[in-house]
Coordinates of C-alpha atoms in Angstrom, one line a residue:
X1 CA 11.3 23.2 11.7
X2 CA 12.1 20.2 8.7
X3 CA 15.2 18.8 9.7
X4 CA 16.4 16.0 6.4
X5 CA 18.5 12.7 7.4
X6 CA 20.8 11.1 5.4
X7 CA 21.7 8.2 7.3
X8 CA 22.5 5.0 4.8
X9 CA 22.3 1.7 6.2
X10 CA 26.2 1.0 4.9
X11 CA 27.4 3.7 7.3
X12 CA 26.4 1.5 10.3
X13 CA 27.5 -1.8 9.1
X14 CA 30.9 -1.4 8.3
X15 CA 31.5 -0.7 12.4
X16 CA 33.2 -3.7 13.1
X17 CA 33.4 -4.4 10.4
X18 CA 35.8 -7.9 9.9
X19 CA 37.8 -10.0 7.0
X20 CA 35.1 -12.8 7.9
X21 CA 31.8 -10.5 6.4
X22 CA 33.7 -9.3 4.1
X23 CA 34.4 -12.8 2.3
X24 CA 30.7 -13.6 3.3
X25 CA 29.5 -10.6 1.7
X26 CA 32.1 -11.4 -2.1
X27 CA 31.0 -14.6 -1.1
X28 CA 26.6 -13.6 -1.8
X29 CA 26.9 -11.1 -4.3
X30 CA 29.2 -12.7 -6.9
X31 CA 26.2 -15.9 -5.8
X32 CA 22.7 -12.6 -6.2
X33 CA 25.2 -11.6 -9.5
X34 CA 24.5 -15.0 -10.8
X35 CA 20.9 -14.9 -10.3
X36 CA 20.6 -11.1 -11.1
X37 CA 22.0 -11.9 -14.7
X38 CA 19.0 -13.7 -16.6
X39 CA 16.3 -11.8 -14.8
X40 CA 17.5 -9.1 -15.7
X41 CA 17.7 -9.8 -19.2
X42 CA 14.3 -11.2 -18.9
X43 CA 12.5 -7.9 -17.2
X44 CA 14.1 -5.2 -19.5
X45 CA 12.9 -7.7 -22.3
X46 CA 9.6 -8.0 -20.2
X47 CA 9.6 -3.9 -19.7
X48 CA 9.2 -3.0 -23.8
X49 CA 13.5 -2.1 -23.6
X50 CA 16.5 -4.3 -24.2
X51 CA 17.5 -6.6 -22.7
X52 CA 21.3 -4.4 -21.9
X53 CA 18.7 -1.8 -20.2
X54 CA 16.9 -4.2 -17.4
X55 CA 21.3 -5.4 -17.1
X56 CA 22.9 -1.7 -16.7
X57 CA 19.0 -1.4 -13.9
X58 CA 21.0 -3.9 -11.9
X59 CA 24.5 -2.8 -12.3
X60 CA 23.6 1.5 -11.4
X61 CA 20.4 1.2 -9.7
X62 CA 21.0 -2.0 -7.8
X63 CA 24.9 -0.9 -7.0
X64 CA 23.3 2.9 -5.9
X65 CA 21.0 1.1 -3.9
X66 CA 22.5 -0.6 -1.7
X67 CA 25.3 2.0 -1.4
X68 CA 22.1 4.6 0.1
X69 CA 19.8 2.8 0.8
X70 CA 17.9 1.3 4.4
X71 CA 18.5 -1.6 4.5
X72 CA 21.6 -3.7 5.7
X73 CA 20.6 -6.5 3.0
X74 CA 18.5 -6.0 0.6
X75 CA 18.9 -6.5 -3.3
X76 CA 17.5 -3.6 -5.6
X77 CA 17.3 -3.8 -9.3
X78 CA 14.4 -4.4 -12.1
X79 CA 11.4 -6.4 -10.8
X80 CA 8.2 -8.8 -11.9
X81 CA 6.1 -6.0 -10.3
X82 CA 6.6 -3.4 -13.1
X83 CA 6.5 -4.5 -16.5
X84 CA 3.5 -4.5 -16.8
X85 CA 3.3 -0.7 -15.8
X86 CA 6.3 0.1 -17.9
X87 CA 5.6 -1.4 -20.9
X88 CA 2.4 0.3 -21.4
X89 CA 4.0 3.6 -20.7
X90 CA 6.8 2.5 -23.0
X91 CA 4.1 1.5 -25.7
X92 CA 1.5 4.7 -25.4
X93 CA 4.6 7.3 -24.6
X94 CA 8.1 6.4 -26.0
X95 CA 11.5 4.8 -24.4
X96 CA 12.3 8.1 -23.6
X97 CA 9.4 9.5 -21.8
X98 CA 9.1 5.9 -19.8
X99 CA 13.1 6.7 -18.8
X100 CA 11.9 10.1 -18.1
X101 CA 8.7 9.4 -16.1
X102 CA 11.6 7.1 -14.0
X103 CA 13.6 9.6 -13.3
X104 CA 10.4 12.1 -12.0
X105 CA 9.4 9.2 -10.1
X106 CA 12.7 9.3 -8.1
X107 CA 12.4 12.8 -7.4
X108 CA 9.1 11.9 -5.5
X109 CA 10.7 9.3 -4.0
X110 CA 13.8 10.9 -2.7
X111 CA 10.6 14.0 -1.8
X112 CA 8.2 11.0 -0.2
X113 CA 12.1 10.4 2.5
X114 CA 13.2 13.3 3.2
X115 CA 10.0 13.6 4.4
X116 CA 9.6 10.7 6.7
X117 CA 6.1 8.9 4.9
X118 CA 8.5 5.5 4.9
X119 CA 5.0 4.4 7.6
X120 CA 2.6 5.7 5.4
X121 CA 2.7 2.9 2.6
X122 CA 1.8 0.6 5.2
X123 CA -1.8 2.0 5.5
X124 CA -2.4 0.2 1.5
X125 CA -4.4 -2.3 2.2
X126 CA -2.8 -6.4 1.9
X127 CA -5.6 -6.7 0.1
X128 CA -5.1 -4.2 -3.1
X129 CA -1.1 -5.6 -2.9
X130 CA -2.4 -9.5 -3.5
X131 CA -4.6 -8.2 -5.9
X132 CA -2.2 -5.7 -8.3
X133 CA 0.6 -8.7 -7.8
X134 CA -1.7 -11.2 -8.8
X135 CA -2.9 -9.2 -11.8
X136 CA 1.2 -8.5 -12.4
X137 CA 2.3 -11.7 -12.6
X138 CA -1.0 -12.7 -15.2
X139 CA 0.2 -10.0 -17.3
X140 CA 4.4 -11.4 -16.9
X141 CA 2.2 -14.6 -18.1
X142 CA 0.3 -13.4 -21.1
X143 CA 3.8 -11.6 -22.0
X144 CA 5.5 -14.9 -22.0
X145 CA 3.6 -16.5 -25.3
X146 CA 4.7 -14.9 -28.3
X147 CA 8.1 -16.3 -27.8
X148 CA 7.3 -19.5 -25.8
X149 CA 5.4 -20.3 -28.5
X150 CA 7.5 -18.8 -30.8
X151 CA 4.6 -16.9 -32.8
X152 CA 5.2 -14.3 -35.7
X153 CA 4.3 -11.7 -33.5
X154 CA 5.6 -8.0 -34.7
X155 CA 4.7 -5.9 -31.3
X156 CA 3.0 -7.2 -28.5
X157 CA 0.3 -4.7 -27.7
X158 CA 0.0 -3.6 -24.1
X159 CA -3.9 -4.1 -23.3
X160 CA -5.4 -7.7 -22.5
X161 CA -8.3 -8.0 -24.5
X162 CA -5.5 -7.0 -27.3
X163 CA -3.4 -9.5 -26.1
X164 CA -5.9 -12.6 -26.6
X165 CA -7.0 -11.3 -30.1
X166 CA -3.3 -11.1 -31.5
X167 CA -2.3 -14.7 -30.4
X168 CA -5.5 -15.8 -31.7
X169 CA -4.4 -14.8 -34.8
X170 CA -1.3 -15.7 -35.3
X171 CA -1.4 -19.7 -33.3
X172 CA -1.6 -21.4 -36.6
X173 CA 2.5 -19.7 -36.8
X174 CA 3.1 -21.0 -34.0
X175 CA 7.5 -23.2 -33.5
X176 CA 7.5 -26.6 -32.1
X177 CA 11.5 -25.6 -32.1
X178 CA 10.8 -23.5 -30.1
X179 CA 8.4 -24.2 -28.6
X180 CA 11.1 -27.7 -27.0
X181 CA 13.6 -25.3 -25.8
X182 CA 11.4 -23.3 -23.9
X183 CA 10.2 -27.2 -21.8
X184 CA 13.2 -28.1 -21.6
X185 CA 14.3 -24.5 -20.3
X186 CA 11.0 -24.9 -18.1
X187 CA 12.5 -27.6 -16.5
X188 CA 15.7 -26.9 -15.6
X189 CA 15.0 -23.2 -13.8
X190 CA 12.2 -25.4 -12.0
X191 CA 13.8 -28.7 -11.1
X192 CA 17.5 -27.7 -11.3
X193 CA 18.2 -27.0 -7.7
X194 CA 17.1 -30.7 -6.3
X195 CA 19.5 -31.8 -9.1
X196 CA 22.5 -31.7 -5.8
X197 CA 23.1 -35.2 -4.4
X198 CA 24.9 -35.4 -1.3
X199 CA 28.2 -37.8 -1.9
X200 CA 28.4 -37.3 -5.3
X201 CA 31.2 -36.2 -7.5
X202 CA 33.0 -32.8 -6.3
X203 CA 32.0 -30.9 -10.5
X204 CA 28.2 -32.5 -9.7
X205 CA 28.0 -30.9 -6.5
X206 CA 30.3 -27.2 -7.7
X207 CA 26.9 -27.6 -10.5
X208 CA 24.4 -28.1 -8.6
X209 CA 25.1 -24.8 -7.3
X210 CA 24.8 -22.6 -9.7
X211 CA 21.0 -20.8 -9.9
X212 CA 18.6 -22.7 -12.3
X213 CA 18.1 -20.1 -14.5
X214 CA 22.3 -19.5 -15.4
X215 CA 22.1 -23.1 -16.2
X216 CA 18.8 -22.1 -18.2
X217 CA 20.7 -19.1 -20.2
X218 CA 24.1 -21.4 -20.5
X219 CA 22.1 -24.6 -22.5
X220 CA 20.8 -22.6 -24.3
X221 CA 23.4 -21.5 -25.6
X222 CA 25.2 -23.8 -27.1
X223 CA 21.3 -25.2 -28.0
X224 CA 21.8 -22.8 -30.9
X225 CA 25.3 -22.2 -31.2
X226 CA 26.7 -25.6 -30.9
X227 CA 23.7 -28.1 -32.1
X228 CA 21.8 -24.9 -34.9
X229 CA 18.7 -25.0 -33.6
X230 CA 16.4 -22.6 -35.5
X231 CA 14.5 -20.4 -33.0
X232 CA 15.1 -17.1 -32.0
X233 CA 17.9 -15.3 -29.6
X234 CA 18.4 -12.2 -27.9
X235 CA 21.1 -11.4 -31.2
X236 CA 18.3 -12.0 -34.0
X237 CA 16.4 -9.5 -32.5
X238 CA 18.0 -6.9 -30.6
X239 CA 21.9 -7.3 -32.0
X240 CA 23.9 -8.4 -29.3
X241 CA 24.3 -6.9 -26.0
X242 CA 27.5 -3.6 -25.8
X243 CA 30.1 -5.3 -23.5
X244 CA 30.0 -2.3 -21.2
X245 CA 27.9 0.4 -19.8
X246 CA 27.0 3.9 -22.5
X247 CA 28.2 7.2 -21.8
X248 CA 25.1 9.1 -19.1
X249 CA 23.1 11.3 -20.9
X250 CA 19.1 12.8 -20.7
X251 CA 16.7 10.9 -21.7
X252 CA 15.8 13.0 -25.4
X253 CA 11.6 14.2 -25.0
X254 CA 9.5 17.5 -25.6
X255 CA 7.2 19.6 -23.3
X256 CA 4.3 18.7 -24.3
X257 CA 4.8 15.3 -24.4
X258 CA 7.1 15.3 -20.9
X259 CA 3.8 17.0 -19.1
X260 CA 1.2 14.2 -19.3
X261 CA 3.8 11.7 -17.1
X262 CA 2.9 13.1 -14.2
X263 CA 0.4 10.4 -13.6
X264 CA 3.3 7.3 -15.0
X265 CA 5.6 9.1 -12.5
X266 CA 2.6 8.5 -9.8
X267 CA 2.7 5.5 -10.0
X268 CA 6.2 4.4 -11.1
X269 CA 7.1 5.8 -7.3
X270 CA 4.6 4.7 -5.2
X271 CA 4.4 0.7 -6.6
X272 CA 8.5 1.2 -6.2
X273 CA 8.0 2.4 -2.5
X274 CA 5.7 -0.2 -2.1
X275 CA 7.6 -3.2 -3.4
X276 CA 10.9 -2.3 -1.4
X277 CA 9.6 -1.6 1.3
X278 CA 7.8 -4.7 1.3
X279 CA 11.0 -6.2 0.4
X280 CA 12.7 -4.4 3.5
X281 CA 10.2 -5.6 5.8
X282 CA 10.8 -10.0 4.3
X283 CA 14.1 -9.1 4.7
X284 CA 14.3 -8.0 8.4
X285 CA 12.7 -11.2 9.6
X286 CA 15.4 -13.4 8.3
X287 CA 17.9 -11.2 9.7
X288 CA 16.3 -10.3 13.0
X289 CA 16.7 -6.2 12.4
X290 CA 14.5 -3.7 11.2
X291 CA 15.7 -1.4 8.5
X292 CA 15.0 2.2 8.2
X293 CA 11.9 2.9 5.3
X294 CA 13.1 7.3 4.8
X295 CA 16.3 6.2 4.1
X296 CA 15.6 3.5 1.7
X297 CA 13.1 5.4 -0.1
X298 CA 16.2 8.4 -0.4
X299 CA 18.3 5.6 -2.1
X300 CA 15.4 4.4 -4.4
X301 CA 15.0 7.8 -5.4
X302 CA 19.0 8.3 -6.4
X303 CA 18.4 5.4 -7.7
X304 CA 15.7 5.5 -9.8
X305 CA 17.2 9.0 -10.3
X306 CA 20.0 7.8 -11.7
X307 CA 20.0 4.9 -13.9
X308 CA 17.5 6.1 -16.9
X309 CA 20.8 8.8 -17.3
X310 CA 22.8 5.5 -18.4
X311 CA 19.3 3.7 -20.3
X312 CA 18.2 2.3 -16.9
X313 CA 14.4 1.5 -16.7
X314 CA 12.6 1.8 -12.5
X315 CA 14.5 -0.5 -9.9
X316 CA 13.2 -1.3 -6.4
X317 CA 13.7 -3.7 -3.9
X318 CA 13.0 -7.5 -5.3
X319 CA 12.7 -10.1 -2.6
X320 CA 14.3 -13.3 -4.1
X321 CA 17.0 -12.0 -5.3
X322 CA 17.6 -11.1 -1.2
X323 CA 16.4 -14.2 0.5
X324 CA 18.9 -15.3 -2.1
X325 CA 20.9 -12.8 0.0
X326 CA 21.0 -13.8 2.9
X327 CA 20.3 -16.9 2.3
X328 CA 24.0 -17.2 1.0
X329 CA 25.3 -14.8 4.0
X330 CA 25.1 -12.0 3.0
X331 CA 25.9 -9.3 6.3
X332 CA 26.0 -5.2 4.7
X333 CA 25.1 -3.2 1.8
X334 CA 28.4 -4.5 -0.4
X335 CA 26.8 -7.8 -0.8
X336 CA 24.7 -5.4 -3.0
X337 CA 27.7 -3.7 -4.2
X338 CA 29.9 -6.7 -5.2
X339 CA 26.3 -8.0 -6.9
X340 CA 26.6 -4.8 -9.1
X341 CA 29.9 -5.0 -10.2
X342 CA 29.4 -8.7 -11.0
X343 CA 27.5 -7.5 -13.4
X344 CA 29.2 -5.6 -13.9
X345 CA 32.2 -8.3 -14.2
X346 CA 30.0 -10.4 -16.5
X347 CA 28.6 -7.4 -18.9
X348 CA 32.1 -6.9 -19.9
X349 CA 33.6 -10.0 -20.4
X350 CA 30.5 -12.7 -21.7
X351 CA 28.2 -10.0 -23.3
X352 CA 29.2 -11.3 -26.9
X353 CA 27.4 -14.0 -26.2
X354 CA 24.6 -13.4 -24.8
X355 CA 23.5 -13.3 -28.2
X356 CA 23.0 -17.0 -28.4
X357 CA 20.3 -17.1 -26.2
X358 CA 17.2 -17.7 -26.9
X359 CA 13.8 -16.4 -26.9
X360 CA 12.3 -19.2 -25.3
X361 CA 14.3 -19.7 -22.9
X362 CA 13.9 -16.1 -21.3
X363 CA 10.5 -16.4 -21.9
X364 CA 11.1 -19.7 -19.6
X365 CA 12.7 -18.0 -16.5
X366 CA 9.9 -14.8 -16.9
X367 CA 6.7 -18.1 -16.7
X368 CA 8.9 -19.1 -13.5
X369 CA 9.3 -16.0 -11.8
X370 CA 5.5 -15.3 -13.3
X371 CA 4.2 -18.7 -11.6
X372 CA 6.0 -17.4 -8.1
X373 CA 5.4 -14.2 -7.6
X374 CA 2.2 -14.7 -7.2
X375 CA -0.3 -15.4 -3.9
X376 CA -2.8 -17.7 -6.2
X377 CA -3.8 -19.4 -2.6
X378 CA -5.0 -16.5 -2.0
X379 CA -7.6 -17.1 -3.9
X380 CA -9.8 -20.0 -2.2
X381 CA -9.1 -18.4 0.4
X382 CA -11.6 -15.8 -0.2
X383 CA -13.9 -17.2 1.2
X384 CA -13.5 -17.2 4.9
X385 CA -13.6 -13.0 4.3
X386 CA -16.4 -10.6 4.7
X387 CA -17.3 -9.6 1.2
X388 CA -15.4 -6.6 1.7
X389 CA -11.8 -8.0 1.2
X390 CA -13.3 -10.1 -1.4
X391 CA -14.9 -7.2 -3.5
X392 CA -11.8 -5.0 -3.0
X393 CA -8.8 -7.9 -4.1
X394 CA -10.8 -10.0 -7.1
X395 CA -11.7 -5.8 -8.4
X396 CA -7.8 -4.6 -7.7
X397 CA -7.2 -8.2 -9.8
X398 CA -8.8 -7.0 -12.1
X399 CA -8.8 -4.3 -13.3
X400 CA -4.6 -5.3 -13.1
X401 CA -5.6 -7.2 -16.2
X402 CA -7.4 -5.9 -18.0
X403 CA -6.4 -2.1 -17.6
X404 CA -3.6 -1.9 -15.7
X405 CA -1.7 -1.3 -12.8
X406 CA -2.5 2.7 -12.4
X407 CA -6.0 2.4 -12.5
X408 CA -6.7 -0.8 -10.4
X409 CA -4.4 1.0 -7.9
X410 CA -6.5 4.0 -7.5
X411 CA -9.8 2.4 -7.7
X412 CA -8.5 -0.4 -5.3
X413 CA -8.3 2.8 -2.8
X414 CA -10.6 4.4 -3.4
X415 CA -12.1 1.4 -3.1
X416 CA -11.2 0.5 0.1
X417 CA -11.4 3.9 1.6
X418 CA -15.3 3.4 0.7
X419 CA -15.3 0.1 2.9
X420 CA -13.2 1.4 5.7
X421 CA -15.9 4.4 5.7
X422 CA -19.3 1.6 5.5
X423 CA -16.9 -0.1 8.1
X424 CA -16.4 2.4 10.8
X425 CA -20.1 4.3 10.5
X426 CA -21.5 0.4 10.7
X427 CA -19.7 0.5 14.1
X428 CA -20.9 3.3 15.2
X429 CA -24.3 3.0 17.7
X430 CA -26.8 5.2 20.2
X431 CA -27.5 2.7 22.1
X432 CA -30.5 4.1 24.9
X433 CA -30.2 3.8 28.1
X434 CA -33.1 3.0 30.7
X435 CA -33.4 5.0 33.6
X436 CA -36.5 4.2 35.0
X437 CA -40.1 6.0 35.5
X438 CA -38.0 8.3 38.2
X439 CA -37.3 10.6 34.9
X440 CA -40.2 10.0 32.5
X441 CA -42.5 11.3 35.1
X442 CA -44.9 13.9 33.6
X443 CA -44.7 16.1 36.4
X444 CA -40.7 17.4 35.9
X445 CA -38.8 17.3 32.6
X446 CA -38.9 14.6 31.4
X447 CA -35.2 12.9 30.9
X448 CA -33.8 10.2 28.1
X449 CA -30.1 8.6 28.1
X450 CA -28.4 7.2 24.9
X451 CA -24.6 6.5 24.3
X452 CA -22.6 6.2 21.9
X453 CA -19.9 4.1 20.9
X454 CA -16.9 4.1 18.0
X455 CA -17.2 7.8 15.7
X456 CA -19.1 10.6 15.0
X457 CA -18.0 11.1 12.0
X458 CA -19.5 12.2 8.2
X459 CA -19.8 8.7 7.4
X460 CA -21.9 8.0 10.8
X461 CA -23.3 11.7 11.1
X462 CA -26.9 9.7 10.2
X463 CA -26.9 8.4 13.9
X464 CA -27.5 11.7 15.6
X465 CA -29.8 12.5 13.0
X466 CA -32.0 9.7 14.2
X467 CA -32.8 10.4 17.6
X468 CA -35.2 13.1 16.4
X469 CA -37.8 11.8 14.9
X470 CA -41.1 13.7 14.1
X471 CA -42.9 10.3 16.4
X472 CA -41.1 10.8 19.2
X473 CA -41.3 14.1 21.0
X474 CA -37.5 15.4 22.1
X475 CA -37.7 15.1 26.2
X476 CA -35.9 18.5 28.1
X477 CA -33.6 16.7 29.1
X478 CA -30.7 15.1 26.1
X479 CA -27.8 13.0 27.8
X480 CA -25.3 11.4 25.6
X481 CA -23.1 9.3 27.2
X482 CA -19.6 9.0 24.8
X483 CA -17.1 6.7 27.1
X484 CA -17.0 4.9 24.1
X485 CA -16.0 7.9 21.6
X486 CA -13.3 7.6 19.7
X487 CA -12.8 10.7 17.6
X488 CA -15.3 13.4 16.4
X489 CA -15.5 15.6 13.4
X490 CA -17.1 18.8 12.4
X491 CA -19.3 16.3 10.3
X492 CA -20.5 15.1 13.8
X493 CA -19.9 18.0 15.6
X494 CA -22.3 20.2 13.5
X495 CA -24.9 16.7 13.7
X496 CA -24.8 17.7 17.9
X497 CA -25.2 21.5 17.2
X498 CA -28.6 21.3 14.8
X499 CA -29.5 18.5 17.8
X500 CA -28.8 21.4 20.4
X501 CA -31.1 23.9 18.1
X502 CA -34.0 20.8 18.2
X503 CA -33.7 20.9 21.7
X504 CA -33.3 24.3 22.0
X505 CA -36.5 25.0 20.0
X506 CA -38.3 22.9 22.6
X507 CA -36.8 23.8 25.8
X508 CA -35.0 21.4 25.7
X509 CA -30.5 20.6 26.4
X510 CA -28.0 18.9 26.2
X511 CA -25.6 17.0 28.2
X512 CA -22.1 15.4 27.3
X513 CA -21.3 12.2 29.4
X514 CA -17.9 10.8 30.1
X515 CA -17.0 12.7 26.1
X516 CA -13.1 11.5 25.8
X517 CA -10.2 13.9 25.0
X518 CA -10.3 14.8 21.8
X519 CA -14.6 15.1 21.5
X520 CA -14.0 17.2 24.4
X521 CA -11.4 19.2 22.5
X522 CA -13.5 19.8 19.6
X523 CA -16.3 21.4 21.1
X524 CA -14.8 23.5 23.9
X525 CA -12.2 24.9 20.5
X526 CA -15.0 25.0 18.5
X527 CA -17.2 27.4 21.1
X528 CA -19.9 23.9 21.0
X529 CA -19.8 23.9 25.2
X530 CA -20.0 27.4 26.0
X531 CA -23.2 27.6 23.6
X532 CA -24.4 24.6 26.3
X533 CA -23.6 26.6 29.0
X534 CA -22.9 26.0 32.5
X535 CA -23.6 22.2 34.0
X536 CA -23.7 20.3 30.8
X537 CA -20.5 18.3 30.7
X538 CA -20.3 15.7 33.4
X539 CA -17.5 13.0 34.2
X540 CA -20.0 10.2 35.3
X541 CA -23.5 9.4 34.1
X542 CA -24.8 9.4 37.8
X543 CA -23.4 13.7 38.7
X544 CA -25.1 13.9 36.0
X545 CA -29.0 12.9 37.5
X546 CA -27.6 13.7 39.8
X547 CA -27.5 18.0 38.6
X548 CA -30.6 17.3 37.0
X549 CA -32.9 16.1 40.4
X550 CA -31.1 18.8 42.5
X551 CA -32.1 21.4 39.5
X552 CA -35.9 19.7 39.0
X553 CA -35.4 20.4 43.8
X554 CA -35.2 23.9 43.0
X555 CA -37.5 24.3 39.9
X556 CA -40.1 22.4 42.4
X557 CA -39.9 24.6 45.4
X558 CA -40.2 27.8 43.6
X559 CA -42.5 26.8 41.9
X560 CA -44.4 25.5 45.3
X561 CA -42.9 29.4 46.9
X562 CA -44.6 31.1 44.0
X563 CA -47.4 30.0 44.6
X564 CA -48.0 30.1 48.1
X565 CA -47.0 33.9 47.9
X566 CA -50.0 33.8 44.6
X567 CA -52.7 32.7 47.2
X568 CA -51.0 34.3 50.1
X569 CA -51.9 37.6 47.9
X570 CA -55.4 36.6 46.9
X571 CA -57.0 36.1 50.8
X572 CA -56.1 39.1 53.1
X573 CA -56.9 41.2 49.6
X574 CA -57.7 45.3 51.3
X575 CA -61.5 45.3 52.3
X576 CA -63.9 47.1 48.6
X577 CA -64.9 51.1 50.0
X578 CA -67.4 51.2 52.5
X579 CA -70.9 52.1 49.8
X580 CA -71.9 56.1 50.9
X581 CA -74.5 56.4 53.6
X582 CA -75.8 59.6 51.9
X583 CA -75.5 62.0 54.2

């Protein structure tokens, strides 16, 4: 009977909650809020929407994920992993349908959690995850080339080759002030955290604790507003950022186009589940506590259904912000709630100043994020792994870059399944057991024994078919020792039935030895054991051989008795009648 279990981690986290916990959560939440601000704007722009939509996602989505999720310390919001996927959906279907697809993904996520499917995400191979993560990082980096170099491009295409062609056609429009701002911003983001000098002035220690991304935003805005650096800004492209949250409203859509959103919605839901649960596992290692994966998916589902009502995009768990939360003292989901409130306060107070933030600065931040999100060391490590692992990772990476994430994940999972089938079938073996000359004599039925290893399924039934060849006559008795067979499916059962029929046509039979519970259960339920007849299933090979010996001796005794009976009747025949005497 289905029973919904809905218990957010916040409920248990508040038991025994103390004043020290509140101070730690408030401090961590404020810090993470400042870290999330530039990333939210940058991810929003890179996803093909306005910067305020990224901030709204971090506020609404982050608030609901912390309030209703299954992790104590996970921070939710827009993530770099979504950039390529959301940009492609927005370019193909429009912003309204992007929001609708996100709401549909929210319903799917909640259903996955309610049906307790959270652990299924772990079945996705690491090679697929690394492949599409690195591919996403490359796409994010490519999308920033326009703003980092200041190229005069009206709209960036979503296709890889179209991007490269666009850059090549616009390379003559390089804007050197944008390059200078981008390089300086990149240096600030990379080196600012290392600026703390023990024993230095208190003001310097306080400033150096600020995130490098915030420092880059502030200094970039100062360069534009005070010194008049001629670069494109958020204000010149988007008209600035509104000072507050929009009113909730259903996104406008048409049924004709909404029917095409099943694929994008599934892709968003799958990627959200993967990212959030991977992030939650990282958080578990940091705090030493387990998250509830099903509750996390339900919380993510609600967040992704509600955020688009305010214009937000897909939200998920974010590793960088979650790690920052833990390292700055966050203890409960209240830290994530305070992070969302901090972002809301910043939006209410400082939104008018955001119009001066250079686009080159946001591009530099995303370039830094893309570099750090990719596992670039995975490529040189490939030589240590099997061909299947290498092919799976490189194929997923190439498809993510050249086509899109949806195609990459679908093909990656299909390839992973095929490689798994091949690997399991390759591990399945059939070995001949030497029984000695006793069971190969010509005056009795020949006995042949085989030991089976692995799984007898549709991918390995050829190993059973190979037991019957035209060059090797079938024996009178074939013993199949199945102690190391871990699984039998209906295709494997069918192969055994065909082998039985072939033996039966030559007056032979199959004997099953030491079968495990699953194969034995399937053979029993299907009626296969009944077809084999009595004395066909044994616990050990010795028991089977003893039974065969006994049956052979009984057959020989019956044959001898029949022979003696025939000879006796021949020696005591009635005398022929006497010939007539003629009298």
